[in-house]
Short mmCIF file of C-alpha atoms in Angstrom, two decimals:
data_model
loop_
_atom_site.label_atom_id
_atom_site.label_comp_id
_atom_site.label_asym_id
_atom_site.label_seq_id
_atom_site.Cartn_x
_atom_site.Cartn_y
_atom_site.Cartn_z
CA MET A 1 33.85 -142.60 57.12
CA PRO A 2 34.82 -144.77 60.12
CA HIS A 3 32.18 -146.95 61.71
CA ASP A 4 31.38 -145.76 65.22
CA ALA A 5 30.96 -148.74 67.57
CA LEU A 6 29.15 -146.67 70.20
CA PRO A 7 25.77 -144.93 69.91
CA PRO A 8 25.77 -141.14 69.97
CA ASP A 9 25.86 -139.45 73.38
CA PRO A 10 22.22 -138.65 74.24
CA PHE A 11 23.39 -135.70 76.37
CA ALA A 12 25.74 -134.15 73.79
CA GLY A 13 25.37 -130.37 74.02
CA ASP A 14 22.87 -130.59 76.90
CA PRO A 15 23.72 -128.05 79.63
CA GLU A 16 21.97 -130.35 82.12
CA ASP A 17 24.18 -133.35 81.23
CA PRO A 18 24.46 -135.38 84.48
CA ALA A 19 28.08 -136.27 83.64
CA ARG A 20 29.10 -132.60 84.04
CA VAL A 21 29.49 -133.15 87.79
CA LEU A 22 32.38 -135.49 87.00
CA GLY A 23 34.42 -132.62 85.54
CA GLU A 24 36.72 -132.76 82.58
CA PRO A 25 38.47 -136.03 81.71
CA ASP A 26 41.99 -136.47 83.04
CA HIS A 27 44.30 -136.47 80.02
CA ASP A 28 47.55 -136.89 81.96
CA HIS A 29 47.74 -140.50 80.77
CA ASP A 30 47.45 -139.55 77.08
CA GLN A 31 50.08 -140.87 74.75
CA PRO A 32 52.24 -138.53 72.68
CA PRO A 33 50.89 -137.88 69.18
CA MET A 34 51.34 -140.65 66.64
CA ASP A 35 54.29 -140.12 64.31
CA ASP A 36 54.18 -140.76 60.54
CA ALA A 37 55.68 -144.24 60.83
CA GLU A 38 53.15 -145.31 63.48
CA ARG A 39 50.31 -143.87 61.39
CA ALA A 40 51.51 -145.74 58.30
CA GLU A 41 51.79 -148.98 60.31
CA LEU A 42 48.26 -148.55 61.65
CA ILE A 43 46.88 -147.92 58.16
CA GLY A 44 48.68 -151.07 57.03
CA ASP A 45 47.13 -153.01 59.92
CA LEU A 46 43.66 -151.84 58.89
CA SER A 47 44.33 -152.94 55.33
CA ASP A 48 45.64 -156.31 56.52
CA LEU A 49 42.62 -156.72 58.79
CA ALA A 50 40.26 -156.32 55.82
CA VAL A 51 42.16 -159.05 53.94
CA TYR A 52 42.19 -161.37 56.94
CA GLN A 53 38.47 -160.93 57.48
CA ALA A 54 37.69 -161.55 53.81
CA LEU A 55 39.73 -164.76 53.87
CA LEU A 56 38.80 -166.15 57.29
CA GLU A 57 35.28 -165.01 58.12
CA PRO A 58 33.75 -167.34 55.48
CA ARG A 59 35.61 -170.17 57.24
CA GLY A 60 33.89 -169.43 60.56
CA VAL A 61 36.60 -167.31 62.18
CA ARG A 62 34.89 -164.56 64.19
CA GLY A 63 37.94 -162.40 64.84
CA ILE A 64 41.34 -162.10 66.44
CA VAL A 65 42.61 -163.05 69.88
CA VAL A 66 45.29 -160.88 71.49
CA ASP A 67 47.26 -161.80 74.60
CA CYS A 68 47.03 -158.78 76.89
CA GLY A 69 50.35 -157.73 78.39
CA GLU A 70 48.62 -155.93 81.26
CA CYS A 71 46.28 -158.62 82.59
CA GLN A 72 47.95 -161.69 81.07
CA GLU A 73 44.57 -162.83 79.67
CA PRO A 74 43.50 -163.39 76.07
CA HIS A 75 41.21 -160.70 74.63
CA TYR A 76 38.82 -161.74 71.87
CA HIS A 77 37.98 -159.10 69.26
CA ASP A 78 35.31 -159.59 66.61
CA TRP A 79 36.28 -158.21 63.20
CA ALA A 80 34.06 -155.10 63.45
CA LEU A 81 35.16 -154.28 67.00
CA LEU A 82 38.84 -154.51 66.14
CA ARG A 83 38.39 -152.42 62.99
CA SER A 84 36.46 -149.80 64.99
CA SER A 85 39.15 -149.73 67.68
CA LEU A 86 41.95 -149.30 65.14
CA GLU A 87 40.00 -146.55 63.35
CA GLN A 88 39.48 -144.82 66.69
CA LEU A 89 43.20 -145.04 67.40
CA LEU A 90 43.93 -143.57 63.98
CA ALA A 91 41.43 -140.72 64.44
CA ASP A 92 41.99 -139.84 68.12
CA GLY A 93 45.37 -141.31 68.99
CA ARG A 94 43.80 -143.62 71.58
CA MET A 95 41.30 -146.44 71.81
CA ARG A 96 38.18 -146.02 73.86
CA PRO A 97 37.30 -148.75 76.35
CA HIS A 98 34.97 -151.48 75.16
CA GLU A 99 33.21 -154.47 76.60
CA PRO A 100 34.97 -157.78 76.09
CA ALA A 101 33.30 -160.47 74.01
CA TYR A 102 30.67 -162.28 76.05
CA ASP A 103 31.55 -165.94 76.58
CA PRO A 104 33.65 -166.23 73.40
CA ASP A 105 34.41 -169.59 71.87
CA PRO A 106 38.23 -169.56 71.72
CA THR A 107 38.17 -171.91 68.73
CA SER A 108 36.46 -169.16 66.70
CA TYR A 109 39.35 -166.68 67.08
CA VAL A 110 42.89 -166.76 65.73
CA SER A 111 46.02 -164.73 66.36
CA TRP A 112 47.28 -161.94 64.14
CA GLU A 113 50.26 -164.15 63.28
CA TYR A 114 47.93 -166.96 62.18
CA CYS A 115 46.07 -164.50 59.95
CA ARG A 116 49.32 -163.29 58.40
CA GLY A 117 50.50 -166.86 57.76
CA TYR A 118 47.15 -167.86 56.30
CA ALA A 119 47.13 -164.86 53.95
CA ASP A 120 50.74 -165.58 52.92
CA GLY A 121 49.76 -169.19 52.18
CA VAL A 122 46.82 -168.11 50.04
CA THR A 123 49.02 -165.64 48.16
CA ALA A 124 51.71 -168.29 47.56
CA THR A 125 49.10 -170.78 46.33
CA GLU A 126 47.57 -168.21 43.98
CA SER A 127 51.02 -167.24 42.65
CA ALA A 128 51.92 -170.89 41.96
CA ARG A 129 48.97 -171.37 39.63
#
């Protein structure tokens, strides 16, 4: 069962929900459904993420930094937040918005490529023994 990063909606099912005045969400910006190859890649990413966290979290790495193509700024994702976002994408076909890390220490985050290289290095070392 995926971990839900947000608390349950306190107004779920309430006919007096104050958000009802906002109307239905606009889904015009929705992406087309994920195809089998994209789904398989995402499942692979979740598997890789678990390995990266197991290897790097004990070394003080808090998560992954991603350079955002939209705002040209680095985004810092703690392990649990990134896992939750990827699980949400897998379940719903989109990621819900989230708050960025508060005052992150950039030295505590590494890129996905760094994680992959680190894991490859550990695998090569283990295979050489």
